[in-house]
Coordinates of C-alpha atoms and ligand atoms in Angstrom, one line a residue:
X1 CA 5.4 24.1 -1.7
X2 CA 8.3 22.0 -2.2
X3 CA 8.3 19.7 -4.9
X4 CA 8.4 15.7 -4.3
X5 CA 11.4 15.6 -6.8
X6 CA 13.5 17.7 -4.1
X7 CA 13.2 14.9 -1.6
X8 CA 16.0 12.1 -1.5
X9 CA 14.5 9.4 -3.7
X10 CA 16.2 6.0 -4.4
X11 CA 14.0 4.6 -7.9
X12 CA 13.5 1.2 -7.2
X13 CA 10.0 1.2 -9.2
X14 CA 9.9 0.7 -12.8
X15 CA 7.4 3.7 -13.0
X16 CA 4.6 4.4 -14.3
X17 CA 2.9 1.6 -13.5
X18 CA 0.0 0.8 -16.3
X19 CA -3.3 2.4 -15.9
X20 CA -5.8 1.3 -18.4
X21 CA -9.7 0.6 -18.7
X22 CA -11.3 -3.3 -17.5
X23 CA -13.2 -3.0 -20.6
X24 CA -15.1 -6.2 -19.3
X25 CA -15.5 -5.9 -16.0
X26 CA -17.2 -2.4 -17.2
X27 CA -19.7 -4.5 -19.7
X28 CA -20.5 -6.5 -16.8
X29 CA -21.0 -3.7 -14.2
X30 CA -22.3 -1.0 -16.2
X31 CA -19.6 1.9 -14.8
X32 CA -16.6 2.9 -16.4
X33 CA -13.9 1.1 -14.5
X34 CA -10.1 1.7 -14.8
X35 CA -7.1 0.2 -13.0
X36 CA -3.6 1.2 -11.9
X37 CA -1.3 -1.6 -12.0
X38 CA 1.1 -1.0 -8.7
X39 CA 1.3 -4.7 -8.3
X40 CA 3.7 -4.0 -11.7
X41 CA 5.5 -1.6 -9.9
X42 CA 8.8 -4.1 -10.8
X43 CA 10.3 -5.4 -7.7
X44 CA 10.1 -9.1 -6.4
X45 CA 6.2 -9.3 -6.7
X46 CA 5.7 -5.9 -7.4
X47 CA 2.9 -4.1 -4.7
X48 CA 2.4 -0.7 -3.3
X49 CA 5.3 -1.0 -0.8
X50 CA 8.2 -0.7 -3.5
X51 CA 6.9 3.5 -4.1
X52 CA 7.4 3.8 0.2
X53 CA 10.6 2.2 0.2
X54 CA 12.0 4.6 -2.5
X55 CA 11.4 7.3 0.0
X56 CA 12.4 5.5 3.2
X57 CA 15.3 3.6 2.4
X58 CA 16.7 7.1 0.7
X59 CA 16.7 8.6 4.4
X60 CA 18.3 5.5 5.5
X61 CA 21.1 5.5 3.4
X62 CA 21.7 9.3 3.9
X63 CA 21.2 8.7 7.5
X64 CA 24.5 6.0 6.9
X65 CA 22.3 2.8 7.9
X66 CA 23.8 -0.5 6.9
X67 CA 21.1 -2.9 8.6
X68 CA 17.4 -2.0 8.2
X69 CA 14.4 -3.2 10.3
X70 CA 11.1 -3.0 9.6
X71 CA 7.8 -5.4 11.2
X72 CA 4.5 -7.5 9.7
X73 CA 3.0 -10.0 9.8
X74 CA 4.6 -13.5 9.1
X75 CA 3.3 -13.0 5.2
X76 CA 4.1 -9.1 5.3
X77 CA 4.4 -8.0 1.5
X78 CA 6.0 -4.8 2.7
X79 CA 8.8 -6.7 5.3
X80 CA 9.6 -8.8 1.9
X81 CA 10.2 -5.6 -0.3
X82 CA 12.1 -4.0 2.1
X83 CA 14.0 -6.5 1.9
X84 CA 14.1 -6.9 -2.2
X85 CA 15.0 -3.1 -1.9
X86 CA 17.5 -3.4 0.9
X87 CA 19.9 -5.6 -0.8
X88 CA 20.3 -3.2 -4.0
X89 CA 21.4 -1.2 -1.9
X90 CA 23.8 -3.9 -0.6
X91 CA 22.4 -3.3 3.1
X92 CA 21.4 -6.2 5.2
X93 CA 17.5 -6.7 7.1
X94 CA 15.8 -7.7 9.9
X95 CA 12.3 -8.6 9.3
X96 CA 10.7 -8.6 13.3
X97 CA 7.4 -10.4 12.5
X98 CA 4.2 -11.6 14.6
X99 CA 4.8 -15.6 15.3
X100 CA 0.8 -15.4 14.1
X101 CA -1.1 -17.1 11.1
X102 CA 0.4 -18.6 8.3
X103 CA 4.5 -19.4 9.0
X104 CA 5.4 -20.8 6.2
X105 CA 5.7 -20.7 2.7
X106 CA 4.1 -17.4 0.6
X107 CA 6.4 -14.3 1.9
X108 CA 8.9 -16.4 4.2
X109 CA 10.2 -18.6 1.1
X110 CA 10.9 -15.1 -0.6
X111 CA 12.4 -13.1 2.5
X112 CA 14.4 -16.2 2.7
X113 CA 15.6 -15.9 -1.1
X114 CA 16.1 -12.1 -0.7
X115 CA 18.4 -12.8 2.7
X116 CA 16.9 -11.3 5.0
X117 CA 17.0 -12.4 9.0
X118 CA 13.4 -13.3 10.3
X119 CA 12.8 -12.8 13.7
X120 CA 9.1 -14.0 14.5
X121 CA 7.7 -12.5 18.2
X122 CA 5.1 -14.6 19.7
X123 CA 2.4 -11.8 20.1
X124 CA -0.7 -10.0 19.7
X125 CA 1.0 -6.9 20.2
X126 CA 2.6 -4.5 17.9
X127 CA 4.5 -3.1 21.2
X128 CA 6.1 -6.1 21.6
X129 CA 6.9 -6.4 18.1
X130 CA 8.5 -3.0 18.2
X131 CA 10.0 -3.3 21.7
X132 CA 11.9 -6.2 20.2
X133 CA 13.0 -4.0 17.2
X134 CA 14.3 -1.5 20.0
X135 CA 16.2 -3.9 21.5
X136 CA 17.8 -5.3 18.3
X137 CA 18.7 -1.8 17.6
X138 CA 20.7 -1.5 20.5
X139 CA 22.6 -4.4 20.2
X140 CA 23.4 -3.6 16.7
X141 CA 24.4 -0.2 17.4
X142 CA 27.0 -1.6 20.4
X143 CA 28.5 -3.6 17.7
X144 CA 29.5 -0.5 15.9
X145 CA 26.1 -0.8 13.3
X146 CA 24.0 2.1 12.4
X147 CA 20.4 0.7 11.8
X148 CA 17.5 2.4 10.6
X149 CA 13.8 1.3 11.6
X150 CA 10.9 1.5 8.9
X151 CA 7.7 1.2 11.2
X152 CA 4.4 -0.9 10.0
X153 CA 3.9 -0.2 6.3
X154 CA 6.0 2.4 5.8
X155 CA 3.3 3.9 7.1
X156 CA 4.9 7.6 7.8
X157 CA 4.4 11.1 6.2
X158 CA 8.2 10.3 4.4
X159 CA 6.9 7.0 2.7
X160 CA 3.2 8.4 2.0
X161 CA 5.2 10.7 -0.6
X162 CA 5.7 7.8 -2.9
X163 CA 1.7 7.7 -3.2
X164 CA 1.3 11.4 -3.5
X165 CA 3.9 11.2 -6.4
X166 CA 1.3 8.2 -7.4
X167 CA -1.8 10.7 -7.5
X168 CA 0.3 12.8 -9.8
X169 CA 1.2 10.3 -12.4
X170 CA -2.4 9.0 -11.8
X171 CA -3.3 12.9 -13.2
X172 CA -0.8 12.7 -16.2
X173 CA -1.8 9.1 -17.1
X174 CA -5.4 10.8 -17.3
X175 CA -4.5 13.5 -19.3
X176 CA -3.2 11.5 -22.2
X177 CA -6.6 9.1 -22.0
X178 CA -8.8 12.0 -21.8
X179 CA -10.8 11.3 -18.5
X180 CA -11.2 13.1 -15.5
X181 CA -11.4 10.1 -12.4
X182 CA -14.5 10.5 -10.2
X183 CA -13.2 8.4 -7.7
X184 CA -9.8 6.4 -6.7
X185 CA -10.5 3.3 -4.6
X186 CA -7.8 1.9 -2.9
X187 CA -7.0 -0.7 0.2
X188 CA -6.2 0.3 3.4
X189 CA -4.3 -1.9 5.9
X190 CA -1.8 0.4 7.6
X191 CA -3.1 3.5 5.8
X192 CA 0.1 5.2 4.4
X193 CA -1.8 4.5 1.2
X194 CA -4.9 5.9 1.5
X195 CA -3.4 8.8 3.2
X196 CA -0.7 9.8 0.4
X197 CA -3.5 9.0 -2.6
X198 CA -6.2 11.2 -0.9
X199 CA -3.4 14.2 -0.1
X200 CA -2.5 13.9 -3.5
X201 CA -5.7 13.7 -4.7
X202 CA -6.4 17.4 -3.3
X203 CA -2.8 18.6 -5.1
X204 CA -3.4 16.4 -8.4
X205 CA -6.7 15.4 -9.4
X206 CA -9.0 18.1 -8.1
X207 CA -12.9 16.6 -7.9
X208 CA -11.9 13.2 -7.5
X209 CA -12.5 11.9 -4.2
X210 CA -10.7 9.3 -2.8
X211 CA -12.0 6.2 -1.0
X212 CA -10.2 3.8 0.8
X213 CA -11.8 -0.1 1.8
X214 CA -10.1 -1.3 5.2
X215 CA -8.9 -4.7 5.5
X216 CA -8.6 -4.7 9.6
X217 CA -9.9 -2.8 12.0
X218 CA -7.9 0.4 12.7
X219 CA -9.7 3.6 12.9
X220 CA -8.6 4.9 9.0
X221 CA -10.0 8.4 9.4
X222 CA -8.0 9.7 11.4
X223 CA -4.9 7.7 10.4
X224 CA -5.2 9.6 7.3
X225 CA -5.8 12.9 8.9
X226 CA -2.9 12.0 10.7
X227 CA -0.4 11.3 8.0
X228 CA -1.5 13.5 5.8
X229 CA -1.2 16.5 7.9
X230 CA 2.5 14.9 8.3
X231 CA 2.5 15.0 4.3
X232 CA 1.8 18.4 4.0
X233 CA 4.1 19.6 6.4
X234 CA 7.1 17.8 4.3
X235 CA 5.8 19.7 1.5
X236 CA 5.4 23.0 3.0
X237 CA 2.4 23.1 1.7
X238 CA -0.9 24.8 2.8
X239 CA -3.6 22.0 0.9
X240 CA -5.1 20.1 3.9
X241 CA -7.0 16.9 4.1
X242 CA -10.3 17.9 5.6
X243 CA -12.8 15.1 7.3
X244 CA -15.1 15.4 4.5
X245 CA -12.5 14.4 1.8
X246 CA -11.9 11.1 3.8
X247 CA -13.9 8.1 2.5
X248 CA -13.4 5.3 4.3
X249 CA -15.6 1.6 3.6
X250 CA -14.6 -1.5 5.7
X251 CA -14.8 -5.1 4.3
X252 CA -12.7 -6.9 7.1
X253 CA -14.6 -10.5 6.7
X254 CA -14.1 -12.6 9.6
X255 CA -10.9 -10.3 10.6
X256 CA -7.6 -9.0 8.7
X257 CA -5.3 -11.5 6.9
X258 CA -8.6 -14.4 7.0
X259 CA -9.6 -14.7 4.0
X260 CA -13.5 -13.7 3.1
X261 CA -16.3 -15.4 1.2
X262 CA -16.6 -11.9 -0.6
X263 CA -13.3 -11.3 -0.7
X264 CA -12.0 -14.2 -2.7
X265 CA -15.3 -14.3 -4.8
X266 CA -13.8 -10.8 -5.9
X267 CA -10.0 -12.2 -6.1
X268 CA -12.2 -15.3 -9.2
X269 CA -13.8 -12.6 -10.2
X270 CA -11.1 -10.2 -11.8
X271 CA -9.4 -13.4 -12.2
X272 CA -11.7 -14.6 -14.7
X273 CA -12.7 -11.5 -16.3
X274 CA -9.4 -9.7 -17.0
X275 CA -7.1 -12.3 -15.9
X276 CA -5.2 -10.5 -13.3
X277 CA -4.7 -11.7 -10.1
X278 CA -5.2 -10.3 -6.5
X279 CA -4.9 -11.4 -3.4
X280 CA -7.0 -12.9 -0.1
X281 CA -5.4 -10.3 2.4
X282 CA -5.8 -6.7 0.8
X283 CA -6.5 -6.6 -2.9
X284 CA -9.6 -9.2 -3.4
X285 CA -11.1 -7.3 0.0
X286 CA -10.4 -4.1 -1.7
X287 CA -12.4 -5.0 -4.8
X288 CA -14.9 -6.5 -2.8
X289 CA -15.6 -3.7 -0.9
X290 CA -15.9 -1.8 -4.4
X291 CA -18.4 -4.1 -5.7
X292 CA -20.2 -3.7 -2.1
X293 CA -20.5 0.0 -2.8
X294 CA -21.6 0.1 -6.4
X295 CA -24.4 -2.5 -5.1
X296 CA -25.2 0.1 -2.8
X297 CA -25.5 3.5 -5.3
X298 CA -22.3 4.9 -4.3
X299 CA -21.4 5.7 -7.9
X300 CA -23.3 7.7 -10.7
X301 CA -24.2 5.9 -14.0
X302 CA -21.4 7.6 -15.8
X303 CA -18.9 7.9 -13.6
X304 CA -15.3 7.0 -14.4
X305 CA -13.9 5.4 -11.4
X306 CA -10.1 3.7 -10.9
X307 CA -9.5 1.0 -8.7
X308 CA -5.5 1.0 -7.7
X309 CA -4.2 -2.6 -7.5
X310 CA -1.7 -2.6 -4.8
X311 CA -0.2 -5.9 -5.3
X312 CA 0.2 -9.2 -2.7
X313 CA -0.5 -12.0 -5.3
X314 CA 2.1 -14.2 -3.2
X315 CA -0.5 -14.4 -0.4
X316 CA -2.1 -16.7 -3.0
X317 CA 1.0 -19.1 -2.2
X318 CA 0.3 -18.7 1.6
X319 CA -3.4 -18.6 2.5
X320 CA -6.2 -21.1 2.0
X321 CA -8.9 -19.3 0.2
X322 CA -12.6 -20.0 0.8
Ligands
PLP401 C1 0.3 -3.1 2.6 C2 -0.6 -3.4 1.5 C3 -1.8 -2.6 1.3 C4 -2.2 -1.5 2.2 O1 -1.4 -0.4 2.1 P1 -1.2 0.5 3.4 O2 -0.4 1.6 2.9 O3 -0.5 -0.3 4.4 O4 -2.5 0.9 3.9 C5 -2.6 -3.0 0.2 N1 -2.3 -4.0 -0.6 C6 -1.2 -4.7 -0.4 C7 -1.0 -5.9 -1.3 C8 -0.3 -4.5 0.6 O5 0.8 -5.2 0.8

């Protein structure tokens, strides 16, 4: 197997992240309930994004890229890192992003601030989106540019590494506090999360399943068989994700990026309790989708169980919450 140290890394996270218990969240439940802290991950907002980007924008500056693009949404956390992360490396961004939902303030004030270009495409479609992208491409390459193209997410075997690598500091972190995870929960919107956390779950923290709550629609299952198949390959190693090791819990609400009664009951919630704040769009549907699953039984009484916080507070800034 190769080792993820081996692969071209660019450390644009402040890392680790925290990883402690919600002592009163856990009085209140009745579970043992930890968190990871990648919304301190230490870039703009901080977010889940910044541990991709390490990855991908590594291959784009060995691949000699000085403009990269990536698309979202008009309030995409990860178009805004890529742009935060960009400019340390002094290269310049195109943000192509769906003329859909909220278009202004939140993200766009803060791609704005980072300077990147927004494009916004008025579509349902992300192959319009990305046939746009194709097409800025080859205009930037005929002006003697070399651009490099980060799809949805980051949501490719290179940029799930930087949550593999997130498993295994997950598995040292647990070490020192002297508990053995029986589950990971995390939020799944493009999947490259999930996917990297649940390889790296099989390669880290052995017993611990890994479940993943979608906030939209696509078919995560075999996303993550998908990219973590891709994972493994990098890695040249032989551990394969099987179906059984995926877990995968929807709690879309009236669709992805609307904000949910549950959802931002759960975003008050953690508020109030251990005054951290997630968001409308991934986080608060993540945690809600957690609380619908220890209302149903999912979890033992004693289980120890860590809920990974993968950032987008400035959605708060953006979306009306109900
Ligand atoms: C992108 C994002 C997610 C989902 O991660 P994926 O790897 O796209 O599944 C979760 N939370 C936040 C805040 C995000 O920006």
């Amino acid at each position: 197997m190769r080792q993820i140290i081996d692969f071209p890394c660019i450390p644009f996270a402040q890392l680790p992240t925290p990883l402690y218990k919600l002592e009163n969240l856990s009085r209140e439940i009745g579970k043992n309930i930890y968190i990871k802290r990648d919304d301190m991950t230490g870039v703009a907002l901080g977010g889940n994004k910044v541990r991709k980007l390490e990855f991908l924008l590594a291959d784009a500056r060995d691949k000699g890229a000085d403009v990269v693009l990536t698309a979202g949404g008009p309030q995409s956390n990860h178009a805004m890192l890529t742009a935060a992360c960009a400019g340390q490396l002094g290269m310049k961004s195109i943000l192509v992003l769906k003329k859909r939902g909220e278009l202004t303030g939140g993200n766009l004030i803060l791609d704005g601030i980072f300077g990147a270009e927004v494009r916004l495409v008025d579509t349902d479609s992300y192959d319009d989106v990305y046939a746009e992208m194709d097409r800025i491409m080859e205009q930037l390459r005929a002006q003697g540019h070399t651009p490099y193209s980060i799809p949805v997410g980051g949501s490719v075997p290179l940029g799930s590494l930087g949550y593999i690598n997130c498993a295994k500091e997950i598995a040292h972190q647990a070490q020192e506090l002297g508990v053995t995870f029986d589950a990971i929960v995390s939020a799944a919107g493009s999947g490259g999360t999930y996917a990297g956390l649940t390889l790296g779950a099989k390669l880290f923290l052995p017993g611990t399943r890994s479940i993943g709550i979608g906030v939209c629609d696509d078919p995560f299952a075999e996303i993550a068989m998908e990219l973590t198949a891709g994972a493994a390959e990098l890695l040249e190693t032989d551990v394969r994700v099987n179906r059984e090791d995926i877990h995968i819990h929807y709690c879309i609400g009236p669709g992805y990026a609307i904000p949910s009664p549950e959802g931002c009951a759960a975003v008050r919630r953690l508020a109030r309790t251990e005054g951290i704040l997630t968001d409308p769009v991934y986080t608060g549907k993540a945690l809600a989708g957690f609380f619908q699953l220890l209302e149903q039984g999912a979890f033992d009484q004693d289980e120890d169980i860590l809920f990974v916080h993968t950032g987008g507070a400035g959605a708060l800034f953006a979306v009306e919450m109900v």
